[in-house]
Short mmCIF file of C-alpha atoms in Angstrom, two decimals:
data_model
loop_
_atom_site.label_atom_id
_atom_site.label_comp_id
_atom_site.label_asym_id
_atom_site.label_seq_id
_atom_site.Cartn_x
_atom_site.Cartn_y
_atom_site.Cartn_z
CA MET A 867 0.00 0.00 0.00
CA ALA A 868 2.54 2.57 -1.06
CA THR A 869 1.59 6.24 -1.04
CA ASP A 870 2.42 8.65 -3.80
CA SER A 871 6.04 8.51 -4.84
CA ARG A 872 6.61 12.21 -4.19
CA PRO A 873 9.72 12.52 -2.04
CA TYR A 874 9.63 14.82 0.93
CA ASP A 875 12.06 17.70 0.73
CA ALA A 876 15.32 17.93 2.63
CA LYS A 877 13.82 20.49 5.03
CA PHE A 878 11.11 18.02 6.11
CA TRP A 879 13.68 15.28 6.78
CA GLU A 880 16.04 17.63 8.64
CA GLU A 881 13.17 18.84 10.86
CA ALA A 882 12.12 15.21 11.46
CA ARG A 883 15.69 14.26 12.38
CA ILE A 884 16.01 17.16 14.84
CA ARG A 885 12.60 16.44 16.35
CA SER A 886 13.43 12.75 16.77
CA LEU A 887 16.34 13.69 19.02
CA GLU A 888 14.25 15.89 21.33
CA PRO A 889 12.70 14.57 24.56
CA GLY A 890 9.45 12.89 23.56
CA GLY A 891 10.59 12.53 19.96
CA PHE A 892 7.80 12.83 17.44
CA GLY A 893 5.17 12.68 20.18
CA LYS A 894 1.62 12.55 18.84
CA ASP A 895 2.89 12.81 15.25
CA ARG A 896 4.82 9.53 15.53
CA VAL A 897 2.37 7.50 13.42
CA GLU A 898 2.15 10.10 10.66
CA ILE A 899 5.92 10.54 10.43
CA TRP A 900 6.65 6.80 10.46
CA MET A 901 4.11 6.29 7.69
CA LYS A 902 6.01 8.88 5.65
CA LEU A 903 9.32 7.23 6.50
CA LEU A 904 8.01 3.83 5.37
CA ASN A 905 6.03 5.35 2.47
CA VAL A 906 2.83 3.49 3.42
CA GLU A 907 -0.80 4.37 3.91
CA ALA A 908 -2.76 3.77 7.09
CA SER A 909 -4.46 0.42 7.31
CA SER A 910 -7.01 -0.96 9.68
CA ASP A 911 -5.46 -2.24 12.92
CA GLU A 912 -7.87 -5.17 12.67
CA GLU A 913 -6.07 -6.45 9.55
CA ILE A 914 -2.64 -6.62 11.17
CA PRO A 915 -3.05 -9.36 13.85
CA ASP A 916 -4.21 -11.87 11.24
CA MET A 917 -1.09 -11.20 9.17
CA LEU A 918 1.36 -11.76 12.01
CA PRO A 919 2.83 -15.08 13.09
CA GLU A 920 1.79 -16.35 16.50
CA HIS A 921 4.18 -15.26 19.24
CA ALA A 922 5.59 -18.06 21.40
CA ASP A 923 4.12 -16.38 24.50
CA GLU A 924 0.82 -15.33 22.94
CA ARG A 925 -1.33 -17.52 25.22
CA GLN A 926 0.35 -16.07 28.31
CA ILE A 927 0.01 -12.54 26.96
CA ARG A 928 -3.74 -13.11 26.47
CA LEU A 929 -4.09 -14.50 30.00
CA ASP A 930 -2.22 -11.50 31.43
CA THR A 931 -4.23 -8.93 29.49
CA ASP A 932 -7.53 -10.63 30.36
CA ARG A 933 -6.55 -10.74 34.04
CA SER A 934 -5.74 -7.02 33.98
CA PHE A 935 -9.46 -6.30 33.61
CA VAL A 936 -10.67 -8.29 36.64
CA LEU A 937 -11.11 -5.13 38.73
CA TYR A 938 -11.95 -2.86 35.78
CA PRO A 939 -15.02 -0.65 36.38
CA ASP A 940 -18.27 -1.57 34.67
CA GLY A 941 -18.48 -0.67 31.01
CA ASP A 942 -17.25 -2.24 27.82
CA VAL A 943 -14.77 -4.57 29.52
CA GLN A 944 -14.88 -7.16 26.73
CA GLY A 945 -14.28 -4.48 24.09
CA HIS A 946 -11.31 -3.11 26.04
CA GLN A 947 -9.91 -6.62 26.53
CA GLU A 948 -10.12 -7.29 22.80
CA GLU A 949 -8.40 -3.98 22.01
CA LEU A 950 -5.61 -4.69 24.49
CA ASN A 951 -5.16 -8.23 23.20
CA ALA A 952 -4.99 -6.96 19.61
CA ALA A 953 -2.45 -4.30 20.62
CA ALA A 954 -0.37 -6.90 22.44
CA ARG A 955 -0.50 -9.18 19.41
CA VAL A 956 0.77 -6.36 17.20
CA ASN A 957 3.51 -5.37 19.65
CA PHE A 958 4.81 -8.84 20.56
CA PRO A 959 5.09 -10.82 17.32
CA GLN A 960 8.28 -12.67 16.48
CA THR A 961 9.24 -10.60 13.44
CA PRO A 962 6.75 -7.74 13.15
CA ILE A 963 8.54 -5.38 10.79
CA LEU A 964 9.66 -8.18 8.47
CA VAL A 965 6.14 -9.57 8.28
CA LEU A 966 4.60 -6.17 7.63
CA LEU A 967 7.22 -5.18 5.07
CA SER A 968 6.77 -8.47 3.24
CA ARG A 969 3.12 -7.50 2.69
CA LEU A 970 4.04 -4.26 0.90
CA PRO A 971 3.92 -4.19 -2.91
#
């Protein structure tokens, strides 16, 4: 899912480099800047977990994240558990960047 092939100018990259060295780095703009660095478009987070290999500790990660909601206040506990499990799956795969990059055209 490559974006347009227009390169960003040297000023953009110099500002990004300087900002990356500051405390907090890119901050809230991290996703946008990394997408530019990788030249990719945003995709649905729901697509990613199915593309990733199962982590050796995935079962334990799910147990830990599910247990973290035992004392969670009433509300959409199941929805929050699913979001946390999906985030953990994305953040703990065996080779996340290689898997994601292999899916690019």
